[in-house]
PDB file of C-alpha atoms in Angstrom:
ATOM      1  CA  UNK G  10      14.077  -3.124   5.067  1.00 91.00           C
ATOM      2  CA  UNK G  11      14.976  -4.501   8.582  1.00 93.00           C
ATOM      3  CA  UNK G  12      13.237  -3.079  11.469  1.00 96.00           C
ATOM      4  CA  UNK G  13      15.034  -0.145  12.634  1.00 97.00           C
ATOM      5  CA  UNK G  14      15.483  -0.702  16.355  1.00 97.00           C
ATOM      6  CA  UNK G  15      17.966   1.562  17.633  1.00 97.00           C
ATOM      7  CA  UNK G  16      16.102   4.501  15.719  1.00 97.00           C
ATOM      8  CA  UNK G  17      12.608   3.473  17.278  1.00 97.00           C
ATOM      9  CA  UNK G  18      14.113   2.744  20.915  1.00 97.00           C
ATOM     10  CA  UNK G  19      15.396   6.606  20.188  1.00 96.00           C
ATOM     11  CA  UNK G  20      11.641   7.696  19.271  1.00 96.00           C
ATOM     12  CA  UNK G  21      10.104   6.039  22.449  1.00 95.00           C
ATOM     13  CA  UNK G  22      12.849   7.415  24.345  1.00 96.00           C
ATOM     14  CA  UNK G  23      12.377  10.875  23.287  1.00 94.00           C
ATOM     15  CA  UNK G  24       8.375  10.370  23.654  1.00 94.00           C
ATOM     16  CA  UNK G  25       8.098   8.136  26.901  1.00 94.00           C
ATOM     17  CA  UNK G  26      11.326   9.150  28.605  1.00 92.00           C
ATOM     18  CA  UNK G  27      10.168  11.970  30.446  1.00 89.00           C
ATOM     19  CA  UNK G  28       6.919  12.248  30.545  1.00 91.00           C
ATOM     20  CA  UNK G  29       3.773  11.199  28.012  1.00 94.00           C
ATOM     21  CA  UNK G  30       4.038  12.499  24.088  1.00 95.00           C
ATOM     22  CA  UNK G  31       1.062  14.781  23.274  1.00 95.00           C
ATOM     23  CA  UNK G  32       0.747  12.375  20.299  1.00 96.00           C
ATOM     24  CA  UNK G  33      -0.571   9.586  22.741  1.00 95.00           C
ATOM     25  CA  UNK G  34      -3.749  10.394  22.127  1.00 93.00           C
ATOM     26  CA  UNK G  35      -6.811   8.440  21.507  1.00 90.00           C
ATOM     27  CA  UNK G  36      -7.512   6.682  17.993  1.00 87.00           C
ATOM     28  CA  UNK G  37     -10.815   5.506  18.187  1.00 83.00           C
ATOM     29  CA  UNK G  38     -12.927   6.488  15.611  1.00 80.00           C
ATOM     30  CA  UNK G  39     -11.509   9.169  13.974  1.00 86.00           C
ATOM     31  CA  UNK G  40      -7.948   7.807  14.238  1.00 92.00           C
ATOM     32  CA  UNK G  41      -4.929   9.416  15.535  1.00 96.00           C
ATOM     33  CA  UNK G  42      -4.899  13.145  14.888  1.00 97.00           C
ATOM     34  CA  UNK G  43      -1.321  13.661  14.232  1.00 97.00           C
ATOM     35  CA  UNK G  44      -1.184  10.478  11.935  1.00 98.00           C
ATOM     36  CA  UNK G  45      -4.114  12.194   9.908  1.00 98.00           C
ATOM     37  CA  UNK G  46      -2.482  15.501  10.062  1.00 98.00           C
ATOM     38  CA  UNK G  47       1.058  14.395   8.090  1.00 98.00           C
ATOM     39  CA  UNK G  48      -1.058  12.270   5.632  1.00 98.00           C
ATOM     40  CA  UNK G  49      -3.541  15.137   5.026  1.00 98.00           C
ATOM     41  CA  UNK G  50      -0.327  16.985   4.112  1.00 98.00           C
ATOM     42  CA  UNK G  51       1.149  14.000   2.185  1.00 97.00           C
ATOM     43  CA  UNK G  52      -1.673  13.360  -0.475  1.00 98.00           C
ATOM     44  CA  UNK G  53      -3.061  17.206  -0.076  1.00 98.00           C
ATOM     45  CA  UNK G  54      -6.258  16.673   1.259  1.00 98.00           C
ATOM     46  CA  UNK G  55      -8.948  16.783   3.963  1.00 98.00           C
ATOM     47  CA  UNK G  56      -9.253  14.882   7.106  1.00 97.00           C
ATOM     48  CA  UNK G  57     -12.187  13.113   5.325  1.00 97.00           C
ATOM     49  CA  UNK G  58     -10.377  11.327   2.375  1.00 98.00           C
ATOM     50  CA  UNK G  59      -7.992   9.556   5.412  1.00 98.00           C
ATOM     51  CA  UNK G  60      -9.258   6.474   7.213  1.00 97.00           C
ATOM     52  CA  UNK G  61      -6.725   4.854   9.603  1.00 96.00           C
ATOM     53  CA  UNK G  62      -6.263   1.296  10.034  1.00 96.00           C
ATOM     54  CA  UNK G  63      -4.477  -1.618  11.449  1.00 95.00           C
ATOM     55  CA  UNK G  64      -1.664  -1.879   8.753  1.00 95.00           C
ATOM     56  CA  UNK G  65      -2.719  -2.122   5.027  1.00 97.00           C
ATOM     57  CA  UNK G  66      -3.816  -5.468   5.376  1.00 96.00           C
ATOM     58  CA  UNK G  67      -6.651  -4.039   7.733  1.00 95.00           C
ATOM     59  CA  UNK G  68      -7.317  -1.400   5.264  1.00 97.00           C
ATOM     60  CA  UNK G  69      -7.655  -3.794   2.821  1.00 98.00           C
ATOM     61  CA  UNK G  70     -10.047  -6.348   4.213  1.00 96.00           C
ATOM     62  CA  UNK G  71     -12.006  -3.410   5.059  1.00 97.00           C
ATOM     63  CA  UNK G  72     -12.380  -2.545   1.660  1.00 98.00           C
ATOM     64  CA  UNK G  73     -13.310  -5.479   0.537  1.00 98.00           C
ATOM     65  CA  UNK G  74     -16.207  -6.038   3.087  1.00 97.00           C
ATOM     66  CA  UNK G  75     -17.446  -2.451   2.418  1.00 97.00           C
ATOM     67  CA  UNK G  76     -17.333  -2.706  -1.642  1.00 98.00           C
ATOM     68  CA  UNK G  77     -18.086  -7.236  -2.227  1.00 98.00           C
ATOM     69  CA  UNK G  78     -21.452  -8.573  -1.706  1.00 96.00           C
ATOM     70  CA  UNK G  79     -22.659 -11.912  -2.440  1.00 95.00           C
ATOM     71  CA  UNK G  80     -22.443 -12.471  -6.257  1.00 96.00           C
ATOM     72  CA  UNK G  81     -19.519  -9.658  -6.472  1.00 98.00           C
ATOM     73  CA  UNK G  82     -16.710 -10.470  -8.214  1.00 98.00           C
ATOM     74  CA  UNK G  83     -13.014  -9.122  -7.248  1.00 98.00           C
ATOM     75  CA  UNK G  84      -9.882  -9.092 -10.628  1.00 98.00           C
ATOM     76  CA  UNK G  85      -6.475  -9.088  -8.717  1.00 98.00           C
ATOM     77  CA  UNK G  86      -2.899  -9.247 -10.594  1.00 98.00           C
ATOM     78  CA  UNK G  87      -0.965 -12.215 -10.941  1.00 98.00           C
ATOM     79  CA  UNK G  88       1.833 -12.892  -9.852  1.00 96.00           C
ATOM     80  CA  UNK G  89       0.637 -10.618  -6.786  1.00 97.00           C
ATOM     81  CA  UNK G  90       0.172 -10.457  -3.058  1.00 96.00           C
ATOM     82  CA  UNK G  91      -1.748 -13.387  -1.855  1.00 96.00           C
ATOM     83  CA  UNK G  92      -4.296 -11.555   0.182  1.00 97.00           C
ATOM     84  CA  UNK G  93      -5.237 -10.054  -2.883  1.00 98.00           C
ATOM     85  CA  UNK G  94      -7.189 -13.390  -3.973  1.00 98.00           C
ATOM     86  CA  UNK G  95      -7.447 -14.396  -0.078  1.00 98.00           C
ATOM     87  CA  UNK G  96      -9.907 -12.054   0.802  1.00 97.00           C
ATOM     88  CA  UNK G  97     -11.847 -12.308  -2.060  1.00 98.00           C
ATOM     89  CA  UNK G  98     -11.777 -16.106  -1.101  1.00 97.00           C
ATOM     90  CA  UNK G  99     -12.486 -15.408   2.348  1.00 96.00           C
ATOM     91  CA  UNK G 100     -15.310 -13.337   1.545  1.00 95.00           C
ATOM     92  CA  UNK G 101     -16.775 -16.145  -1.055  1.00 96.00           C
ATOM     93  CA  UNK G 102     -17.126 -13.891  -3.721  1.00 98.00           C
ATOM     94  CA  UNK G 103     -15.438 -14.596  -7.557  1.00 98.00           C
ATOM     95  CA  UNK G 104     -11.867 -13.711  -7.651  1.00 98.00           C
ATOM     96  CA  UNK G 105     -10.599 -13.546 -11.061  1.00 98.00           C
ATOM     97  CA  UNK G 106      -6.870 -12.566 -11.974  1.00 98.00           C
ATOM     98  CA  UNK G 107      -5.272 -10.665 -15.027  1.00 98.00           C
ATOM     99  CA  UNK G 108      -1.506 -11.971 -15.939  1.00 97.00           C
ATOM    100  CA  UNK G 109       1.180  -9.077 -15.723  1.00 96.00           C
ATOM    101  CA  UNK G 110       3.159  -8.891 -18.660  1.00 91.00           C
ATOM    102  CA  UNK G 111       5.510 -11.586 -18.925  1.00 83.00           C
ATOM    103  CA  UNK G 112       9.446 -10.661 -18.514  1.00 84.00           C
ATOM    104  CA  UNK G 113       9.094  -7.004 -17.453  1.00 89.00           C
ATOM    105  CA  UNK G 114       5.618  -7.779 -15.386  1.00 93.00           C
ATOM    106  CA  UNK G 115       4.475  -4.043 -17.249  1.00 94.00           C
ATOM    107  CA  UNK G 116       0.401  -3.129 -16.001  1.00 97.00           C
ATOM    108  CA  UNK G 117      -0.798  -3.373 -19.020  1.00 97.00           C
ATOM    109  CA  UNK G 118      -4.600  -1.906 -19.625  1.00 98.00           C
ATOM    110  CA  UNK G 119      -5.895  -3.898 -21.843  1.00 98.00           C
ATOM    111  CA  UNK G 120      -5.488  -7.554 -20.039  1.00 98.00           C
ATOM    112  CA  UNK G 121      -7.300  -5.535 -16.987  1.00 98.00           C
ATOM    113  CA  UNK G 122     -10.270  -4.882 -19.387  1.00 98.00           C
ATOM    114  CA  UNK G 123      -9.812  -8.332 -21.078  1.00 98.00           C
ATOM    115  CA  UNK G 124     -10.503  -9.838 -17.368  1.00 98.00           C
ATOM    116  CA  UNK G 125     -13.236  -8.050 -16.975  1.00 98.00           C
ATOM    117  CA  UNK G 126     -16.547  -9.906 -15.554  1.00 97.00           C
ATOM    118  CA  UNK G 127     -20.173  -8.722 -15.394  1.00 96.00           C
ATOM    119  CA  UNK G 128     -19.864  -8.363 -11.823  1.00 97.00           C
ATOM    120  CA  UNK G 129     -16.850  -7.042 -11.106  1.00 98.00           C
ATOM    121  CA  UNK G 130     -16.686  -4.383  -8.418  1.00 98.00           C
ATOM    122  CA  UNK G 131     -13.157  -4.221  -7.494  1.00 98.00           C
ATOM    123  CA  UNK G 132      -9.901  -3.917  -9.346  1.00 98.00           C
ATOM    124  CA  UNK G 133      -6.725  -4.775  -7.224  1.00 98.00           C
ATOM    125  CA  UNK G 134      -2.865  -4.213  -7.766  1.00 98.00           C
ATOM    126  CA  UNK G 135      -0.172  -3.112  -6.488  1.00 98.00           C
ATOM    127  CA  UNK G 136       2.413  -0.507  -7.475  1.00 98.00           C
ATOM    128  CA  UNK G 137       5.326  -0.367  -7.502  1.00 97.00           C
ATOM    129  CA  UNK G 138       4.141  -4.273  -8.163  1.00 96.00           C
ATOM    130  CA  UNK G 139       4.513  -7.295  -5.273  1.00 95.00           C
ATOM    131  CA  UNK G 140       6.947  -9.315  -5.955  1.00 92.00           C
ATOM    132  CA  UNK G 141       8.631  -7.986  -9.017  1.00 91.00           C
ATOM    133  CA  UNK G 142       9.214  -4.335  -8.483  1.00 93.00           C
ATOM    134  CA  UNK G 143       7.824  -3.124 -11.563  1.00 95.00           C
ATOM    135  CA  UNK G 144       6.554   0.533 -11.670  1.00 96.00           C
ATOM    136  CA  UNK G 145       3.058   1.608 -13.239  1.00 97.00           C
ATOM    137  CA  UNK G 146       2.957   5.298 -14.493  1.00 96.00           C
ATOM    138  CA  UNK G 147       0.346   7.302 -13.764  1.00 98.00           C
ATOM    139  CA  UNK G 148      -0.944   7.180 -17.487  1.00 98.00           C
ATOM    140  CA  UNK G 149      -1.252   3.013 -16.868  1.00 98.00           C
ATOM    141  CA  UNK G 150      -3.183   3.947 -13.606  1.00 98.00           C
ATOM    142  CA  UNK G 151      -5.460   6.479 -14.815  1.00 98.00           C
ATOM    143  CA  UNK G 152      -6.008   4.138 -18.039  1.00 98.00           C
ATOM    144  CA  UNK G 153      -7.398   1.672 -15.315  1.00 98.00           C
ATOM    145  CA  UNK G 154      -9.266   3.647 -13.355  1.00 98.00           C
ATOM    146  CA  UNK G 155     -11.232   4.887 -16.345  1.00 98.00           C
ATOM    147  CA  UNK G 156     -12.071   0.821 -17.566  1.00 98.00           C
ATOM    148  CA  UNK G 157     -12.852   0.091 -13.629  1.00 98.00           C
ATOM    149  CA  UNK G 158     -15.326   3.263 -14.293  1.00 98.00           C
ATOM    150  CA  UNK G 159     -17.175   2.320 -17.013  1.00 97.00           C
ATOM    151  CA  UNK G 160     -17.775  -1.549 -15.483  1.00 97.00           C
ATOM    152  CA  UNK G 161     -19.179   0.740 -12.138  1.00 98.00           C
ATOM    153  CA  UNK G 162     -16.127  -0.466  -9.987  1.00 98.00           C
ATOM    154  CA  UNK G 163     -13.113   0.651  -8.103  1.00 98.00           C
ATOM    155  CA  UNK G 164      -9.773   0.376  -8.571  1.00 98.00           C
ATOM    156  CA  UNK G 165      -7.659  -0.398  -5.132  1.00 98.00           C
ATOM    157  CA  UNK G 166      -3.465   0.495  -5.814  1.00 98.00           C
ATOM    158  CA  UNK G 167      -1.641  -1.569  -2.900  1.00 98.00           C
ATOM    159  CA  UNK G 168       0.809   1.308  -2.878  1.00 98.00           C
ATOM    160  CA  UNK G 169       3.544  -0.133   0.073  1.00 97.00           C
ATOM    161  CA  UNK G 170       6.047  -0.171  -1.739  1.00 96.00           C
ATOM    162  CA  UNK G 171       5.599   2.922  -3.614  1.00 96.00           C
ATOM    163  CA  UNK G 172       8.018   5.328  -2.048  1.00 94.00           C
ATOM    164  CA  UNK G 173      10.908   2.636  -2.786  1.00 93.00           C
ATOM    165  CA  UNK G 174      10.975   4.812  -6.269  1.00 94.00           C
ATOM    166  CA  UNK G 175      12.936   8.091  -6.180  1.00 90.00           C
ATOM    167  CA  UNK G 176      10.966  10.830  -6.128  1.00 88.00           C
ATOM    168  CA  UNK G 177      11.821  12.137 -10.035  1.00 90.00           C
ATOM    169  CA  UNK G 178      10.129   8.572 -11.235  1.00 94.00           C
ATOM    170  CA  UNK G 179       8.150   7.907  -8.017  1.00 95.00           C
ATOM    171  CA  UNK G 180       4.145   7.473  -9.075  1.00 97.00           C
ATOM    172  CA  UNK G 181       1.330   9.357  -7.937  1.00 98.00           C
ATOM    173  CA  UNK G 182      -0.748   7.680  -5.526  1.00 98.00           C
ATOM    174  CA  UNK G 183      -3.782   6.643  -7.136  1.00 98.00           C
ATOM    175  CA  UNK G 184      -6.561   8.587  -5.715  1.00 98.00           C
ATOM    176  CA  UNK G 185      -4.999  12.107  -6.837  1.00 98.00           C
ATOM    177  CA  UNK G 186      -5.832  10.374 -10.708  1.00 98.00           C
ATOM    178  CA  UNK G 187      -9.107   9.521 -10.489  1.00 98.00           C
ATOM    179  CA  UNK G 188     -11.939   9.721  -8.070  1.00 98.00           C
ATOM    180  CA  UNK G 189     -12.739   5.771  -8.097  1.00 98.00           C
ATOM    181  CA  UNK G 190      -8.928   5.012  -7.120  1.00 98.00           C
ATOM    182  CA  UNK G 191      -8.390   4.008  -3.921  1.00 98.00           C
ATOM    183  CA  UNK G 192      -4.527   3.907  -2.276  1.00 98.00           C
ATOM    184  CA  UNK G 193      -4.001   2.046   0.406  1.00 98.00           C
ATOM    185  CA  UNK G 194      -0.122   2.078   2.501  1.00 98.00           C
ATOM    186  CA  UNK G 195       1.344   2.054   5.502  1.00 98.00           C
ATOM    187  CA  UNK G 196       4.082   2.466   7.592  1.00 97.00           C
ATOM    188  CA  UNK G 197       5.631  -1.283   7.242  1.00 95.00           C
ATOM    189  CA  UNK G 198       7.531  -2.004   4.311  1.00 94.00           C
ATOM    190  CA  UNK G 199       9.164   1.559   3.632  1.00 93.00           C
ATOM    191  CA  UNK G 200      10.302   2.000   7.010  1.00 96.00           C
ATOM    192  CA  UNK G 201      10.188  -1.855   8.511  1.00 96.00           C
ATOM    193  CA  UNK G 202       8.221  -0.452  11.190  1.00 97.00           C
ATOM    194  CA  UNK G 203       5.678  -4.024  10.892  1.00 95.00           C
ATOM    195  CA  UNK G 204       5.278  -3.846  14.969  1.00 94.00           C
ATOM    196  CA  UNK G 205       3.224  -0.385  14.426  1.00 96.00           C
ATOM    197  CA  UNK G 206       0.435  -1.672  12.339  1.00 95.00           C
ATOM    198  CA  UNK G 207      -0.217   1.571  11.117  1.00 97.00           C
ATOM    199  CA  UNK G 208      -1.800   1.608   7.879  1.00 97.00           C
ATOM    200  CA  UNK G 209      -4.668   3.775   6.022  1.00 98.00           C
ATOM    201  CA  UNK G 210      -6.737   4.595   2.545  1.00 98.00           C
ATOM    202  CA  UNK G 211      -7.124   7.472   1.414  1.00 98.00           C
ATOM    203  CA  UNK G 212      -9.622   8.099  -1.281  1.00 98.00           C
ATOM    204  CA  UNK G 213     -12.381  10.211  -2.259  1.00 98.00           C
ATOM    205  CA  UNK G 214     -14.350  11.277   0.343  1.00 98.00           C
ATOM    206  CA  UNK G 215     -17.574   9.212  -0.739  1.00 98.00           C
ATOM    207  CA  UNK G 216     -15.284   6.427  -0.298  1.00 98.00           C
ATOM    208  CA  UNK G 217     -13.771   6.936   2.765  1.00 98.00           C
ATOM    209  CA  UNK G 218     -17.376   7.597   4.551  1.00 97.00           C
ATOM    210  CA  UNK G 219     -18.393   4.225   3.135  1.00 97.00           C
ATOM    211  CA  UNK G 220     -15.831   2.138   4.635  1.00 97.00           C
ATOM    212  CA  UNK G 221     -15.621   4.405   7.651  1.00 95.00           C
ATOM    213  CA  UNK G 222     -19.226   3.010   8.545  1.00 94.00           C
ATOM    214  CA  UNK G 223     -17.995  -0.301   8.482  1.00 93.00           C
ATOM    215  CA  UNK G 224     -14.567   0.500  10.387  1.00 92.00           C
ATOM    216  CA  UNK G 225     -16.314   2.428  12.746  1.00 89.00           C
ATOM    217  CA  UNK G 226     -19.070  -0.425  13.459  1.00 89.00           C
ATOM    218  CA  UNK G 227     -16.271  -3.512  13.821  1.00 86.00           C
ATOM    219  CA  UNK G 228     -12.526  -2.120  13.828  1.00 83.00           C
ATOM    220  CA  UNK G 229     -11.320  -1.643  17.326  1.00 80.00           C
ATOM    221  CA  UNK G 230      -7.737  -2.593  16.868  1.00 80.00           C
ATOM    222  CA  UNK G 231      -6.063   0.324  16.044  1.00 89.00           C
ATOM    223  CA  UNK G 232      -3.374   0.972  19.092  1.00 92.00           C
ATOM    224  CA  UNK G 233      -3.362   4.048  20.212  1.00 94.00           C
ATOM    225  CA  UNK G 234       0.255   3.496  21.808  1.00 95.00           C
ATOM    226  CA  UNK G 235       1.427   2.055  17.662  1.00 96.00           C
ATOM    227  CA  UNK G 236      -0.026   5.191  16.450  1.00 97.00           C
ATOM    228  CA  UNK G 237       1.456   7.917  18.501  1.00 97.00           C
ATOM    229  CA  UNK G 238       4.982   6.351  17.633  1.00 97.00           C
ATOM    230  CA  UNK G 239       3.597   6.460  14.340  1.00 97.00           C
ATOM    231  CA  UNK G 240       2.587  10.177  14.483  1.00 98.00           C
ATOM    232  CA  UNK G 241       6.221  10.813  15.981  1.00 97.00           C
ATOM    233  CA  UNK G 242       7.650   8.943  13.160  1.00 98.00           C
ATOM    234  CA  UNK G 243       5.563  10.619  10.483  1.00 98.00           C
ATOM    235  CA  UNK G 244       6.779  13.781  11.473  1.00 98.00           C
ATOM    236  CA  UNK G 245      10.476  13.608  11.480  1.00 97.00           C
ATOM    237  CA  UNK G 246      10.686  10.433   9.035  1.00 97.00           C
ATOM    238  CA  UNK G 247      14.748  11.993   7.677  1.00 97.00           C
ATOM    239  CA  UNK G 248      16.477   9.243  10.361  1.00 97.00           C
ATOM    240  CA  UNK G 249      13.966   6.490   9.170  1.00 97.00           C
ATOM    241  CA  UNK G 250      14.131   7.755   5.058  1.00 96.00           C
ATOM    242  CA  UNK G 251      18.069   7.468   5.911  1.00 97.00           C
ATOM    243  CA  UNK G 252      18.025   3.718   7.177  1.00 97.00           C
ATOM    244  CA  UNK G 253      15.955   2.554   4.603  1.00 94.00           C
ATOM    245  CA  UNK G 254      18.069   4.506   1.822  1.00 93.00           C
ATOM    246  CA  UNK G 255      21.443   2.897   3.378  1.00 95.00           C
ATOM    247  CA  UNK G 256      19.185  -0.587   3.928  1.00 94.00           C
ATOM    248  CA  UNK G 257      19.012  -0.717   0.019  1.00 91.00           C
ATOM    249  CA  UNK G 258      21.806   0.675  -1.018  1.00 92.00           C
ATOM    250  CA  UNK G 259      23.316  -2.473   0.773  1.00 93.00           C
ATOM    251  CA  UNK G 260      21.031  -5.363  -0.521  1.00 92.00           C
ATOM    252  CA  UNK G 261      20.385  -3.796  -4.276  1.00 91.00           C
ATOM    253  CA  UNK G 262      23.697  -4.682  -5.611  1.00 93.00           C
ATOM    254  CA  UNK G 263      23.025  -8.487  -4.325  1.00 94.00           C
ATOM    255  CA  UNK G 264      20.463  -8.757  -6.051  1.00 91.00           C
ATOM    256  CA  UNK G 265      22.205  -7.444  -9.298  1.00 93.00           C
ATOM    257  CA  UNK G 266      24.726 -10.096  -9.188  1.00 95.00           C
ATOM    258  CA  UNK G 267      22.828 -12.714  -8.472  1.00 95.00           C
ATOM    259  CA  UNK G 268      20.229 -11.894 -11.398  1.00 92.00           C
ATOM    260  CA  UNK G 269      23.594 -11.853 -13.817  1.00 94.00           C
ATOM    261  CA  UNK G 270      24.793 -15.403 -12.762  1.00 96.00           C
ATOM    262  CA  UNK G 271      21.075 -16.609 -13.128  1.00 95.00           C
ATOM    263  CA  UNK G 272      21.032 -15.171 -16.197  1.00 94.00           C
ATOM    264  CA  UNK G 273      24.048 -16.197 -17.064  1.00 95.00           C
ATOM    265  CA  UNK G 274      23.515 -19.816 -16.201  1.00 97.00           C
ATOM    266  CA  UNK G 275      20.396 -19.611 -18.489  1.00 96.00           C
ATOM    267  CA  UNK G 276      17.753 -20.335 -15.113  1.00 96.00           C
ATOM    268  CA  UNK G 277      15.851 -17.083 -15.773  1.00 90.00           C
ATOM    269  CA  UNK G 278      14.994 -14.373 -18.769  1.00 88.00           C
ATOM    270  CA  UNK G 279      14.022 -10.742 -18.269  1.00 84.00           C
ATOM    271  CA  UNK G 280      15.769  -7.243 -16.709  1.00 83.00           C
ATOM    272  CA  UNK G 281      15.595  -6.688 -13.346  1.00 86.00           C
ATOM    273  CA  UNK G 282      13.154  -3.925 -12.393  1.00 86.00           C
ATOM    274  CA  UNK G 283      14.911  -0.862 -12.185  1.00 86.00           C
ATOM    275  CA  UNK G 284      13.243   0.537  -8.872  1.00 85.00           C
ATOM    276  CA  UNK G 285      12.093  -1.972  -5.442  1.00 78.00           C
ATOM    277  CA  UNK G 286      13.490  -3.709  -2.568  1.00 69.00           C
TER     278      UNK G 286
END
């Protein structure tokens, strides 16, 4: 999804025009109130399972300083997102990875449990899945969670791209299925709104608290001009749902013609993912 420029030159308009938004309002710490408010509502809980961050990649390095210690090993997806394994790298602990199911790139279970090391403390994918598209019910998730339980880890579900299901087949997010499942989002890929770096986790709150120590002791760049837009976008999102509905009703038949003449021409094997950008 492009970034939607007209509609956010609208927002700041209608914010900045005539004064100063009530939503510019200070982020530090506890992050911005309005931005907590709409995803308290979102995933139905208290202000204390929401940490704000600087985009998901923020909420994700986070994580994985507050969860890897020396000796810690991280299992990530493959194919995934690059960060998954870069951070683990980056951190110098173990990074392991778990192959997707060839052809339809399915979570399966039992190749996360397969993967498995003595010291594994985190469990990362995403869902629906970077790059293919693929969606992971919640019974795959929850299946997850409980082996990431029983080896005393967590289980992180990059969820970006999550809301690019329609709501009848659209997941759960991962921490309403178990209470070591940890979703992280943001604001950039559903929307193309990249420039706001507003991301977050939301979790259990034993969770949050933990990396909220860490974010609170070295995290100082969350904007608090980004996150008022963001508040202001979060709570009239129909214009911005609208663009990004139009954006792939546009690009989704490309991509189903140009899958046909690969298949066609024998370069590649496998359906197309039903759901993703």
């Amino acid at each position: 999804v492009p970034e939607p420029v007209e509609l956010l030159r609208a927002t700041l308009a209608d914010a900045f025009g005539h004064g100063l938004t009530s939503r510019y309002t200070s982020a530090f710490v506890a992050g911005n109130p309005f931005v907590v408010r709409q995803l308290q509502q979102q995933y139905g809980v208290g202000a204390d399972s929401i940490l704000c961050t600087t985009g998901a990649t923020g909420a994700l390095s986070l994580l994985y300083r507050a969860f890897l210690g020396a000796g810690d090993r991280v299992l990530v997806e493959n194919p995934g997102f690059d960060l998954f394994a870069g951070f683990g790298e980056a951190q110098h602990v173990g990074v392991d990875r778990f192959e997707r199911n060839p052809l339809d790139f399915r979570l399966d279970p039992a190749r996360v449990a397969a993967a498995l090391r003595p010291r594994t403390k985190l469990i990362v994918v995403s869902n629906l899945h970077n790059p293919s598209g693929a969606l992971a019910g919640d019974v795959e998730i929850r299946e997850i969670a409980r082996i990431a339980a029983r080896a005393g880890a967590h289980l992180i579900v990059d969820e970006v791209y999550r809301e690019y299901a329609p709501g009848a087949v659209r997941p759960s997010p991962a921490m309403t299925l178990a209470d070591n499942a940890i979703s992280v989002s943001s604001l950039t890929k559903i929307y193309g709104l990249s420039t706001l770096r507003c991301g977050w986790v939301a979790a259990h709150p034993g969770i949050v608290a933990r990396v909220r120590a860490l974010h609170d002791e070295f995290e100082f760049g969350v904007s608090k001009l980004a996150h008022a837009v963001a508040a202001l976008v979060l709570e009239n999102p129909a214009p911005y749902d609208a663009f990004h509905r139009a954006s792939l009703d546009s690009t989704r038949p490309i991509i189903e013609r140009v899958a046909r003449e690969w298949r066609d021409e024998g370069l590649v094997t496998g359906a197309l993912p039903a759901h993703g950008c």
